[in-house]
Amino acid sequence: MSSGGARPKVVVCKDLGPAMPPLLERKDVDIVVWPEDRSCERAWLLENIKGAAGVLVLLPDKVNQELLDAAGTNLRVVSTVSVGYEHIDVPLIGAERHTSWLYADVLTEAVADITIMLALMAGRNDGVAYTLVKNGEWCKPNLGWSPFTFCGPQLSTSLSSPTRTVGFLGFGRIAQATLSRLIPFGITHCIYTGSPTSQPDIARDDALQAKYNLKGLNRVDIDRLARESDVLFLLTPGGKETYHLVDAAFLRKMKPMSVLVNTSRGSVVDSDALATALREKWIWGAGLDVVEGEPAITSNHPLVKEPRCVMVPHIGSATFQTRLDMATLAIDNLIGGVFGGEMPAELKRPA
Amino acid sequence: MSSGGARPKVVVCKDLGPAMPPLLERKDVDIVVWPEDRSCERAWLLENIKGAAGVLVLLPDKVNQELLDAAGTNLRVVSTVSVGYEHIDVPLIGAERHTSWLYADVLTEAVADITIMLALMAGRNDGVAYTLVKNGEWCKPNLGWSPFTFCGPQLSTSLSSPTRTVGFLGFGRIAQATLSRLIPFGITHCIYTGSPTSQPDIARDDALQAKYNLKGLNRVDIDRLARESDVLFLLTPGGKETYHLVDAAFLRKMKPMSVLVNTSRGSVVDSDALATALREKWIWGAGLDVVEGEPAITSNHPLVKEPRCVMVPHIGSATFQTRLDMATLAIDNLIGGVFGGEMPAELKRPA
């Protein structure tokens, strides 16, 4: 440390609950924690980061020139409690002065879990059914049992529908964890569209097809993905390359009984087009953990008003276990960066 | 037929939608269908069943002495579009005069699907999260990202929680179909409590444990089932033997972070005790497709008022595919019974 024998200062922009005690018990760092249960105030952060060797930030905390100038030359590490790093100006941090760590794998399982949940909820009319019970309407006499009341398309295969095709826009870790969970539902075919810049991996695909005893696992173009998927999962990065890939033209190609699930980034979907698709029954239903423009989603949002749209407020990784793992990993990254030790999840800077 | 050359009459108490055309096109039966989109009126049924050779009923249509007397001696088959047959006086139908068919296997997959959905929803605070978005509250400033907002226990295993135990009260077809779906979530242990009158099947259990690479699969007593399950699935028949097996004493033994899922019969659970358990945090959450006293469930029901209780209105088998399979099977049973042909799903009468 440039401050000689003094303990390095680390600034933590959020009390990370059960992940905090191991950090707070350390004698070798001077820890400053934003004390309130809301996002860290910018003025507080700019004041407290002066001379810090490390800072632990969250999505709302922008890491830009202003923050780096306030920190000064002691700063060695920026660690964020997130997979995304849109809030960090990575080139500015640079390779020499500062280093930044993130992580990703840690939330794969939690997001795959909620992806399955949303596929089931969107197919099974669950939003409507749940709301009806909560409103005390289960007792209404017009709800007598009828063979097709509340029916939706079945995720699993059945006597009369012995094949099911799942589609993935993006086929990374979370997509593959989702596919593994779908296998016991009797899924028979898997198709996916990968990034145009990525190479097909036929050996990997053949191995997955054999492992899961699928009738087919194929990389396809986006047109075929739209046309053939019974359930379509969006698990692709955000950004310009995927902006509104799911638009009106895409949705018009989908099957009328298909279900769309988005647990990646809201910007992949044109919300107005999806609302139209649901209203005009181009597709059966949608399950969304992310929506373009979130969290500024009011009751007037066209998707909030669609009964066949199940939306939850970006809680894909929101389990105690995963958030504890995320926080612990962020703290490990922070301490590793401050002392030049092991950094479990370092962000690879663009070349 | 006792009516000589005349076509046998069959009475259908509900228009079964897409399953009907193959029945209606038959030239060899005289078909009478209740014409309205609500439960069949008793007076209509008693009038129309006169002289019928077969009748297709639903849960609300009681098959008792009154109905059999109205039908007369021609009646050969009672076919119900349900797995349960509480509405049928089976001994009264008898082995000689009439025969009754039901079926069960056909809805296994649809119910296993919704069982997984409810386990995920109850764990992931989904009722609260879904309602918040539908109420337009996602945009509220106090919902800024915080590490543990909306968190619940994770169904799948994770870095910090590498073991998960699922429990089953009842371990029949639907329980085993549910277990198969849970395996890719990384479940490590399975325990179950079988009917006290059933014999342990150690060979079957060992085979399942090996097939799924579980660290344990064991039949246990109900006390251990309550104490060790992270997620507990109720998939047992209803009736006196299982009435309120899940009561206050049982719920007090459960883990504070555990989730209870009931997709079998409402009578297995003491609703007041469960509401207390949720309110006082003896357990984390509950997902229910069935509730004692349903469908007379108003907004004043103690479980409807619990935010950690996710309830849907007995829609376990409500998919187009399964309901079509159910209706088709019921019609096949009906026609088989009328003509003395194949009967795919005959009810085994008590000895």
XYZ file of C-alpha atoms in Angstrom:
702
model
C 0.000 0.000 0.000
C 1.196 3.505 -0.716
C 0.027 4.541 2.732
C 2.871 2.617 4.276
C 2.048 0.667 7.406
C -1.562 1.852 7.659
C -4.344 -0.646 7.066
C -5.818 -0.372 3.570
C -9.292 1.140 3.454
C -12.148 -0.668 1.721
C -15.525 0.892 1.015
C -18.639 -1.264 0.861
C -21.688 0.353 -0.776
C -24.226 -2.020 0.785
C -24.530 -4.035 3.950
C -24.385 -7.572 2.572
C -26.132 -9.125 5.558
C -25.014 -12.646 6.429
C -21.954 -12.334 4.163
C -20.558 -9.453 6.224
C -19.282 -10.957 9.505
C -16.156 -12.619 8.001
C -15.228 -9.258 6.447
C -15.984 -7.193 9.528
C -13.883 -9.492 11.723
C -10.730 -8.859 9.682
C -8.065 -6.870 11.529
C -6.031 -6.067 8.418
C -8.439 -3.699 6.686
C -10.204 -0.484 7.578
C -13.824 -1.074 6.535
C -16.355 1.638 5.751
C -19.921 0.466 5.063
C -22.829 2.564 3.773
C -25.098 2.332 6.802
C -28.586 2.598 5.309
C -30.902 0.014 3.785
C -31.142 1.721 0.400
C -28.797 2.491 -2.468
C -25.614 4.276 -1.454
C -25.707 8.069 -1.867
C -23.248 9.353 -4.434
C -21.984 12.177 -2.215
C -21.263 9.696 0.597
C -19.401 7.410 -1.774
C -17.315 10.226 -3.325
C -16.334 11.388 0.150
C -15.559 8.003 1.658
C -13.714 6.485 -1.292
C -10.843 8.961 -0.843
C -7.645 6.962 -0.421
C -9.442 3.612 -0.551
C -7.633 0.538 -1.847
C -10.831 -1.287 -2.740
C -14.506 -0.611 -3.304
C -17.418 -3.019 -3.416
C -20.216 -1.657 -5.605
C -23.690 -2.643 -6.755
C -25.511 -2.014 -10.030
C -26.666 1.519 -9.112
C -23.121 2.674 -8.239
C -21.550 4.102 -11.386
C -17.813 3.542 -11.643
C -16.630 6.418 -13.857
C -13.910 9.075 -14.050
C -15.522 11.045 -11.254
C -15.357 8.095 -8.871
C -11.804 7.121 -9.842
C -10.620 10.717 -9.387
C -12.223 10.834 -5.946
C -10.571 7.554 -4.969
C -7.078 8.562 -5.947
C -4.076 6.425 -6.747
C -4.452 3.925 -3.899
C -7.403 2.193 -5.585
C -6.477 -1.297 -6.688
C -9.810 -3.101 -7.041
C -13.431 -2.509 -7.973
C -15.595 -5.503 -7.069
C -19.253 -5.585 -8.043
C -22.017 -7.769 -6.596
C -23.433 -8.456 -10.039
C -22.850 -10.396 -13.198
C -23.592 -7.418 -15.393
C -21.100 -4.571 -15.443
C -22.887 -1.901 -17.463
C -22.266 0.461 -14.517
C -18.491 0.117 -14.746
C -16.362 1.951 -17.314
C -14.021 -0.999 -17.727
C -11.496 0.561 -20.185
C -11.184 3.535 -17.865
C -10.244 1.328 -14.940
C -7.434 0.013 -17.075
C -4.974 -2.801 -16.645
C -2.384 -1.044 -14.513
C -3.986 1.342 -12.084
C -6.974 -0.659 -11.123
C -8.385 -4.063 -11.555
C -12.014 -5.074 -11.551
C -13.567 -8.384 -10.636
C -16.969 -9.795 -11.354
C -18.372 -13.313 -11.414
C -21.028 -15.148 -13.288
C -21.266 -18.869 -12.692
C -22.491 -18.434 -9.160
C -26.044 -17.580 -10.162
C -26.544 -20.132 -12.936
C -28.597 -22.553 -10.859
C -30.879 -19.944 -9.272
C -31.703 -18.407 -12.663
C -32.262 -21.825 -14.257
C -34.701 -22.587 -11.418
C -36.801 -19.478 -12.029
C -36.662 -20.049 -15.778
C -38.423 -23.393 -15.280
C -40.897 -21.746 -12.900
C -41.833 -19.072 -15.435
C -42.225 -21.616 -18.246
C -44.683 -23.574 -16.098
C -46.539 -20.497 -14.845
C -46.943 -18.992 -18.307
C -48.191 -22.261 -19.775
C -50.540 -23.146 -16.944
C -52.482 -19.874 -16.731
C -51.000 -19.480 -13.356
C -51.198 -15.711 -13.105
C -54.934 -15.777 -13.707
C -55.476 -18.790 -11.451
C -53.410 -17.385 -8.581
C -55.072 -13.977 -8.741
C -58.512 -15.557 -8.785
C -57.845 -17.438 -5.537
C -56.257 -14.399 -3.860
C -59.319 -12.345 -4.823
C -61.585 -14.874 -3.108
C -63.232 -15.944 -6.350
C -62.580 -19.682 -6.184
C -65.956 -20.026 -4.456
C -67.898 -18.466 -7.328
C -70.487 -20.873 -8.748
C -69.533 -20.270 -12.379
C -66.200 -21.931 -11.658
C -67.691 -25.429 -11.483
C -65.337 -28.035 -12.906
C -65.276 -28.038 -16.657
C -62.859 -30.091 -18.714
C -60.945 -27.197 -20.216
C -61.236 -24.453 -17.590
C -57.819 -22.936 -16.820
C -56.191 -25.219 -19.350
C -52.993 -24.304 -21.080
C -50.330 -26.174 -23.014
C -48.499 -28.846 -21.035
C -44.753 -28.476 -20.583
C -44.205 -32.220 -20.359
C -45.063 -34.705 -23.056
C -48.356 -36.568 -22.873
C -50.230 -39.459 -24.498
C -51.648 -37.288 -27.251
C -48.594 -35.018 -27.595
C -45.538 -37.251 -27.356
C -43.027 -34.704 -28.648
C -41.969 -31.315 -27.274
C -39.397 -28.932 -28.721
C -37.635 -26.417 -26.516
C -35.745 -23.541 -28.089
C -32.980 -21.333 -26.711
C -31.876 -17.939 -27.973
C -28.352 -18.156 -26.580
C -26.979 -21.466 -25.387
C -24.549 -20.706 -22.588
C -24.324 -21.962 -19.041
C -27.807 -20.946 -17.873
C -29.439 -22.304 -21.041
C -27.709 -25.637 -20.579
C -28.654 -25.761 -16.884
C -32.243 -25.056 -17.953
C -32.148 -27.788 -20.603
C -30.926 -30.317 -18.026
C -33.958 -29.505 -15.851
C -36.323 -29.935 -18.823
C -35.188 -33.454 -19.708
C -37.342 -35.324 -17.138
C -40.378 -33.472 -18.489
C -39.993 -35.711 -21.535
C -38.646 -33.030 -23.877
C -37.717 -34.707 -27.167
C -36.067 -31.960 -29.232
C -33.835 -29.000 -28.462
C -32.941 -26.236 -30.905
C -30.900 -23.139 -30.283
C -29.550 -20.054 -31.997
C -26.053 -19.086 -30.940
C -24.245 -15.816 -31.345
C -23.478 -15.160 -35.051
C -19.813 -14.690 -34.141
C -19.528 -18.019 -32.311
C -18.486 -21.246 -33.992
C -20.838 -24.250 -34.006
C -19.724 -26.908 -31.524
C -21.033 -30.074 -33.100
C -19.096 -32.387 -30.810
C -20.574 -30.705 -27.730
C -24.073 -30.814 -29.230
C -23.774 -34.473 -30.196
C -22.581 -35.305 -26.695
C -25.514 -33.442 -25.108
C -28.003 -35.118 -27.444
C -26.638 -38.545 -26.514
C -26.446 -37.749 -22.786
C -30.077 -36.642 -22.700
C -31.357 -39.206 -25.197
C -32.913 -36.429 -27.297
C -34.278 -37.075 -30.779
C -32.512 -33.931 -31.891
C -30.284 -31.128 -30.612
C -29.453 -28.618 -33.317
C -28.092 -25.152 -33.808
C -30.592 -23.420 -36.105
C -31.162 -19.972 -37.587
C -33.438 -17.574 -35.771
C -36.301 -18.111 -38.232
C -36.439 -21.821 -37.478
C -36.053 -21.114 -33.753
C -39.210 -18.993 -33.859
C -41.191 -21.459 -35.969
C -40.421 -24.714 -34.167
C -40.136 -23.941 -30.456
C -42.971 -25.058 -28.185
C -41.276 -23.190 -25.358
C -38.693 -20.550 -26.239
C -36.139 -19.408 -23.660
C -34.267 -16.142 -24.089
C -30.892 -16.540 -22.383
C -28.657 -14.241 -24.351
C -26.591 -11.206 -23.375
C -28.182 -7.764 -23.779
C -26.708 -4.914 -25.782
C -26.926 -3.791 -29.381
C -26.413 -7.224 -30.933
C -29.580 -8.650 -29.393
C -31.727 -5.489 -29.175
C -35.359 -6.360 -30.032
C -34.424 -9.639 -31.689
C -37.858 -10.726 -30.511
C -40.030 -8.258 -32.408
C -43.367 -8.438 -34.203
C -41.911 -10.290 -37.199
C -40.335 -12.896 -34.914
C -43.451 -13.324 -32.777
C -45.697 -13.768 -35.835
C -43.661 -16.833 -36.798
C -44.140 -18.540 -33.422
C -46.660 -21.327 -32.778
C -50.061 -20.219 -31.421
C -49.639 -22.526 -28.402
C -46.046 -21.568 -27.703
C -44.691 -19.945 -24.551
C -41.911 -17.327 -24.395
C -39.672 -17.033 -21.318
C -37.202 -14.189 -20.805
C -34.779 -14.386 -17.875
C -31.895 -12.591 -19.577
C -32.238 -8.923 -20.540
C -35.392 -6.923 -21.198
C -33.921 -5.227 -24.255
C -34.058 -8.494 -26.237
C -37.853 -8.183 -26.489
C -39.988 -5.449 -28.047
C -42.544 -5.132 -25.237
C -45.247 -3.550 -27.398
C -44.953 -6.323 -29.979
C -45.141 -8.977 -27.261
C -48.240 -7.371 -25.759
C -49.864 -7.413 -29.208
C -48.817 -11.042 -29.726
C -50.477 -12.048 -26.456
C -53.605 -9.979 -27.033
C -54.070 -11.274 -30.576
C -53.081 -14.812 -29.600
C -50.092 -15.179 -31.900
C -48.561 -17.049 -28.953
C -50.079 -18.587 -25.822
C -48.215 -16.909 -22.988
C -45.088 -15.253 -21.672
C -43.067 -15.488 -18.471
C -40.730 -12.564 -17.814
C -38.198 -11.855 -15.108
C -36.877 -8.862 -17.070
C -38.592 -6.114 -19.060
C -37.159 -3.270 -21.082
C -37.201 -0.080 -19.013
C -37.359 -1.888 -15.654
C -37.859 -1.012 -12.874
C -40.030 1.841 -14.218
C -42.890 -0.574 -14.887
C -46.288 0.796 -13.862
C -49.733 -0.770 -13.980
C -50.223 0.953 -17.339
C -47.398 -1.008 -18.962
C -48.879 -2.973 -21.877
C -47.422 -6.267 -20.604
C -48.674 -5.770 -17.051
C -52.172 -5.548 -18.481
C -51.942 -8.831 -20.397
C -53.448 -11.704 -18.347
C -51.297 -14.290 -20.121
C -48.114 -12.440 -19.204
C -46.528 -13.552 -15.941
C -43.988 -11.010 -14.712
C -41.708 -11.020 -11.688
C -39.378 -8.148 -10.744
C -35.930 -9.394 -11.840
C -35.567 -11.920 -9.046
C -33.731 -14.570 -11.071
C -30.838 -14.843 -8.646
C -32.859 -13.941 -5.534
C -32.308 -16.881 -3.241
C -30.601 -16.662 0.122
C -28.063 -19.258 -0.944
C -27.090 -17.637 -4.240
C -27.068 -14.079 -2.957
C -24.880 -15.209 -0.052
C -22.565 -16.927 -2.524
C -22.542 -13.776 -4.693
C -21.757 -11.511 -1.751
C -19.083 -13.831 -0.403
C -17.448 -14.052 -3.807
C -17.546 -10.274 -4.234
C -15.878 -9.877 -0.839
C -13.256 -12.505 -1.719
C -12.563 -10.618 -4.954
C -12.282 -7.354 -3.050
C -9.831 -8.689 -0.462
C -7.850 -10.604 -3.067
C -7.483 -7.421 -5.106
C -6.500 -5.274 -2.157
C -3.729 -7.613 -1.003
C -2.704 -8.934 -4.413
C -3.918 -12.412 -3.511
C -6.265 -14.852 -5.190
C -9.078 -13.243 -7.194
C -11.728 -15.929 -7.798
C -13.597 -14.089 -10.536
C -11.628 -11.515 -12.456
C -13.276 -9.635 -15.298
C -11.462 -10.202 -18.546
C -10.969 -6.767 -20.025
C -11.719 -6.251 -23.715
C -8.489 -6.566 -25.736
C -78.858 -54.775 -25.553
C -82.200 -55.489 -23.975
C -83.781 -53.047 -26.402
C -83.185 -55.461 -29.267
C -82.098 -53.875 -32.518
C -82.309 -50.272 -31.261
C -79.085 -48.317 -30.817
C -77.978 -48.157 -27.186
C -78.391 -44.771 -25.552
C -75.479 -43.073 -23.851
C -75.828 -39.956 -21.721
C -72.923 -37.488 -21.484
C -73.102 -34.998 -18.600
C -70.670 -32.499 -20.126
C -69.630 -31.434 -23.584
C -66.026 -32.628 -23.662
C -64.966 -30.216 -26.395
C -62.300 -31.504 -28.754
C -62.765 -35.075 -27.476
C -66.394 -35.169 -28.667
C -66.277 -35.416 -32.480
C -65.177 -39.082 -32.605
C -68.060 -39.941 -30.271
C -70.642 -37.812 -32.071
C -69.733 -39.348 -35.424
C -70.590 -42.874 -34.263
C -73.676 -44.359 -35.977
C -74.064 -47.203 -33.471
C -75.097 -45.213 -30.392
C -77.827 -42.746 -29.548
C -76.022 -39.881 -27.823
C -77.618 -37.392 -25.441
C -75.365 -34.546 -24.250
C -76.146 -31.978 -21.514
C -76.168 -28.853 -23.672
C -75.023 -26.136 -21.268
C -71.597 -24.962 -20.189
C -72.121 -25.688 -16.495
C -72.670 -28.730 -14.324
C -75.461 -31.011 -15.479
C -78.807 -30.467 -13.733
C -79.926 -33.428 -11.685
C -83.493 -33.333 -13.013
C -82.222 -33.400 -16.588
C -79.945 -36.345 -15.820
C -82.643 -38.335 -14.026
C -84.985 -37.815 -16.978
C -82.492 -38.538 -19.749
C -80.772 -41.533 -18.187
C -83.966 -43.615 -18.514
C -83.106 -46.716 -20.503
C -79.485 -45.661 -21.078
C -76.785 -48.292 -21.539
C -73.998 -45.950 -20.471
C -73.469 -42.666 -18.708
C -70.428 -40.419 -18.639
C -70.290 -38.404 -15.424
C -68.116 -35.775 -13.777
C -67.294 -35.181 -10.109
C -70.492 -33.204 -9.353
C -72.757 -35.974 -10.724
C -73.603 -38.303 -7.852
C -74.018 -41.933 -8.872
C -76.340 -43.329 -6.215
C -79.475 -45.485 -5.853
C -81.656 -42.685 -7.184
C -79.661 -42.461 -10.403
C -79.443 -46.237 -10.888
C -83.204 -46.571 -10.339
C -83.833 -43.840 -12.893
C -81.554 -45.544 -15.413
C -83.174 -48.952 -15.176
C -81.764 -52.350 -16.064
C -80.172 -51.388 -19.382
C -77.305 -49.542 -17.676
C -74.043 -51.362 -18.207
C -71.390 -48.724 -17.585
C -70.679 -45.625 -15.540
C -67.598 -43.794 -16.797
C -66.256 -40.796 -14.924
C -63.914 -38.089 -16.218
C -61.909 -38.108 -13.003
C -59.399 -40.089 -11.031
C -61.320 -39.705 -7.798
C -64.624 -41.557 -7.446
C -66.011 -40.207 -4.199
C -69.167 -39.340 -6.161
C -69.818 -42.960 -7.129
C -71.350 -45.526 -4.779
C -69.149 -48.298 -6.119
C -70.558 -51.237 -4.078
C -74.039 -50.232 -5.176
C -73.092 -50.395 -8.834
C -72.041 -53.966 -8.200
C -70.222 -56.511 -10.254
C -73.121 -57.899 -12.259
C -75.643 -55.224 -13.142
C -73.179 -52.426 -13.908
C -69.546 -51.809 -14.327
C -67.658 -48.625 -13.672
C -64.445 -47.370 -15.201
C -62.041 -44.700 -14.126
C -58.413 -43.998 -14.917
C -55.462 -42.516 -13.161
C -52.158 -42.721 -14.960
C -53.211 -40.248 -17.606
C -52.765 -37.189 -15.416
C -49.490 -38.112 -13.710
C -47.282 -35.877 -15.837
C -49.517 -32.789 -15.707
C -49.760 -32.989 -11.906
C -46.017 -33.585 -11.522
C -45.453 -30.450 -13.642
C -47.578 -28.227 -11.416
C -46.036 -29.774 -8.306
C -42.624 -28.511 -9.432
C -44.144 -25.125 -10.288
C -45.651 -24.727 -6.814
C -42.406 -25.772 -5.091
C -40.555 -23.068 -7.015
C -43.249 -20.419 -6.527
C -43.551 -21.016 -2.787
C -39.798 -20.910 -2.277
C -39.139 -17.897 -4.471
C -41.699 -15.500 -2.964
C -43.434 -15.615 -6.243
C -46.924 -14.751 -5.092
C -45.684 -11.525 -3.527
C -43.387 -10.698 -6.446
C -46.036 -11.373 -9.097
C -48.699 -9.345 -7.275
C -46.310 -6.433 -6.834
C -45.667 -6.206 -10.579
C -49.355 -6.599 -11.461
C -50.163 -3.780 -9.009
C -47.717 -1.507 -10.793
C -45.387 -1.297 -7.802
C -42.146 -2.413 -9.464
C -41.412 1.253 -10.167
C -41.533 2.268 -6.507
C -38.231 3.762 -5.337
C -38.036 1.684 -2.161
C -37.607 -1.390 -4.342
C -34.033 -0.534 -5.297
C -31.853 -3.612 -5.628
C -30.786 -5.012 -2.307
C -28.957 -8.304 -1.869
C -31.715 -10.134 -0.044
C -34.904 -8.487 -1.335
C -37.439 -11.118 -2.459
C -35.059 -13.876 -1.473
C -36.284 -17.299 -0.502
C -34.714 -20.709 -0.168
C -33.303 -22.128 -3.390
C -34.757 -25.372 -4.715
C -31.530 -26.394 -6.401
C -28.248 -26.972 -4.631
C -25.694 -24.162 -4.536
C -22.079 -23.475 -3.569
C -22.934 -22.778 0.061
C -25.739 -25.366 0.308
C -24.561 -28.437 -1.573
C -27.211 -30.818 -0.219
C -30.993 -30.762 -0.547
C -33.476 -33.263 0.868
C -36.880 -33.695 -0.702
C -39.607 -35.543 1.182
C -42.764 -37.233 -0.038
C -45.826 -38.154 1.984
C -46.966 -40.946 -0.322
C -44.614 -42.333 -2.938
C -46.757 -43.463 -5.845
C -46.663 -42.621 -9.547
C -47.003 -38.828 -9.228
C -44.408 -38.653 -6.430
C -41.936 -40.620 -8.505
C -42.615 -38.466 -11.585
C -41.996 -35.416 -9.383
C -38.761 -36.887 -8.013
C -37.483 -37.501 -11.546
C -38.034 -33.806 -12.333
C -36.164 -32.754 -9.184
C -32.977 -34.673 -9.961
C -31.387 -32.066 -12.304
C -31.905 -29.464 -9.588
C -29.099 -31.260 -7.782
C -31.254 -32.894 -5.108
C -29.048 -35.190 -3.035
C -31.427 -36.990 -0.681
C -34.985 -38.311 -0.945
C -37.076 -39.552 1.963
C -40.668 -40.699 1.918
C -43.363 -42.066 4.161
C -45.486 -44.769 2.578
C -48.882 -46.052 3.598
C -48.643 -47.965 6.926
C -50.328 -50.924 5.244
C -47.848 -51.084 2.354
C -44.682 -53.149 2.421
C -41.286 -51.472 2.019
C -39.845 -52.047 -1.447
C -36.114 -51.907 -0.797
C -35.156 -53.258 -4.204
C -37.171 -50.509 -5.932
C -35.712 -47.859 -3.642
C -32.141 -49.051 -4.172
C -32.696 -49.053 -7.921
C -34.058 -45.488 -7.848
C -31.192 -44.296 -5.659
C -28.661 -45.757 -8.090
C -30.516 -44.495 -11.193
C -30.576 -40.947 -9.867
C -27.166 -41.066 -8.183
C -28.700 -39.934 -4.880
C -26.756 -40.025 -1.632
C -29.830 -41.529 -0.012
C -33.365 -42.676 -0.781
C -35.135 -43.994 2.280
C -38.551 -44.857 3.572
C -38.842 -43.094 6.935
C -41.438 -42.550 9.639
C -43.556 -39.416 9.504
C -41.616 -37.740 12.324
C -38.351 -37.932 10.373
C -40.158 -36.870 7.197
C -41.234 -33.654 8.923
C -37.845 -32.977 10.490
C -35.553 -33.565 7.516
C -37.384 -32.379 4.387
C -36.235 -29.138 2.762
C -39.212 -29.412 0.430
C -42.085 -31.683 1.417
C -44.537 -32.936 -1.193
C -47.940 -34.292 -0.178
C -48.947 -36.859 -2.790
C -51.105 -39.249 -0.851
C -54.740 -40.320 -1.237
C -57.354 -38.451 0.785
C -59.825 -40.055 3.169
C -59.790 -40.945 6.853
C -56.324 -42.510 6.887
C -54.602 -39.278 5.887
C -57.000 -36.711 7.414
C -54.989 -33.801 8.881
C -51.743 -35.789 8.933
C -50.157 -32.377 8.464
C -51.327 -30.663 11.649
C -49.759 -28.240 14.119
C -47.601 -30.934 15.743
C -46.257 -32.006 12.341
C -45.628 -28.440 11.145
C -43.768 -27.531 14.349
C -41.216 -30.240 13.551
C -40.458 -28.877 10.085
C -37.404 -26.778 9.225
C -37.882 -22.966 9.356
C -36.729 -22.663 5.731
C -38.771 -25.577 4.428
C -41.516 -25.465 1.815
C -44.716 -27.547 1.815
C -46.450 -28.482 -1.452
C -49.875 -30.120 -1.609
C -51.153 -31.350 -4.957
C -53.105 -34.322 -3.609
C -56.129 -33.761 -1.347
C -56.941 -30.754 0.812
C -58.038 -32.917 3.730
C -54.433 -34.026 4.384
C -53.624 -30.558 5.778
C -55.147 -28.709 8.739
C -55.546 -25.303 7.059
C -55.680 -23.321 10.306
C -52.477 -24.942 11.548
C -50.739 -24.240 8.236
C -51.806 -20.589 8.334
C -50.367 -20.322 11.842
C -47.156 -22.057 10.742
C -46.709 -19.522 7.923
C -47.620 -16.511 10.053
C -45.310 -17.543 12.889
C -42.565 -18.680 10.484
C -42.405 -22.313 11.575
C -41.907 -22.982 7.862
C -40.964 -20.742 4.938
C -43.808 -21.173 2.474
C -46.544 -23.324 1.010
C -47.772 -24.104 -2.495
C -51.260 -25.547 -2.700
C -53.352 -26.814 -5.576
C -55.911 -28.247 -3.141
C -57.423 -26.931 0.083
C -59.861 -28.501 2.493
C -63.368 -27.231 1.785
C -62.601 -26.184 -1.792
C -64.056 -24.592 -3.826
C -65.736 -22.629 -1.012
C -62.550 -20.597 -0.471
C -63.206 -16.892 0.041
C -60.800 -13.995 0.550
C -61.326 -14.465 4.307
C -59.809 -17.948 4.273
C -56.786 -17.930 6.590
C -54.504 -19.347 3.895
C -55.620 -16.861 1.232
C -54.490 -14.100 3.585
C -50.980 -15.521 4.062
C -48.509 -13.855 1.643
C -46.204 -16.899 1.709
C -49.019 -19.212 0.653
C -49.343 -19.692 -3.104
C -52.707 -21.193 -4.014
C -54.152 -22.237 -7.352
C -57.683 -23.583 -7.827
C -57.150 -27.348 -8.246
C -55.727 -27.107 -11.745
C -53.208 -29.928 -11.381
C -54.414 -31.792 -14.460
C -55.584 -28.692 -16.358
C -53.666 -28.870 -19.593
C -55.267 -29.220 -22.999
C -53.245 -32.345 -23.672
C -54.080 -34.158 -20.432
C -57.714 -33.143 -20.323
C -58.094 -34.319 -23.921
C -56.446 -37.613 -22.964
C -58.738 -37.885 -19.918
C -61.886 -37.196 -21.951
C -60.845 -39.574 -24.729
C -60.125 -42.314 -22.218
C -63.461 -41.763 -20.477
C -65.265 -42.036 -23.837
C -63.305 -45.175 -24.723
C -64.305 -46.656 -21.368
C -67.920 -45.703 -21.982
C -68.094 -47.261 -25.444
C -66.133 -50.331 -24.350
C -68.560 -50.868 -21.512
C -71.655 -50.379 -23.636
C -70.589 -52.890 -26.280
C -68.717 -55.304 -24.019
C -65.455 -54.396 -25.742
C -62.113 -53.260 -24.448
C -62.228 -51.126 -21.310
C -58.876 -49.322 -20.959
C -59.285 -48.271 -17.332
C -61.647 -50.356 -15.267
C -62.129 -49.553 -11.601
C -61.169 -52.481 -9.436
C -64.042 -52.893 -7.005
C -63.247 -53.451 -3.335
C -63.250 -57.208 -2.576
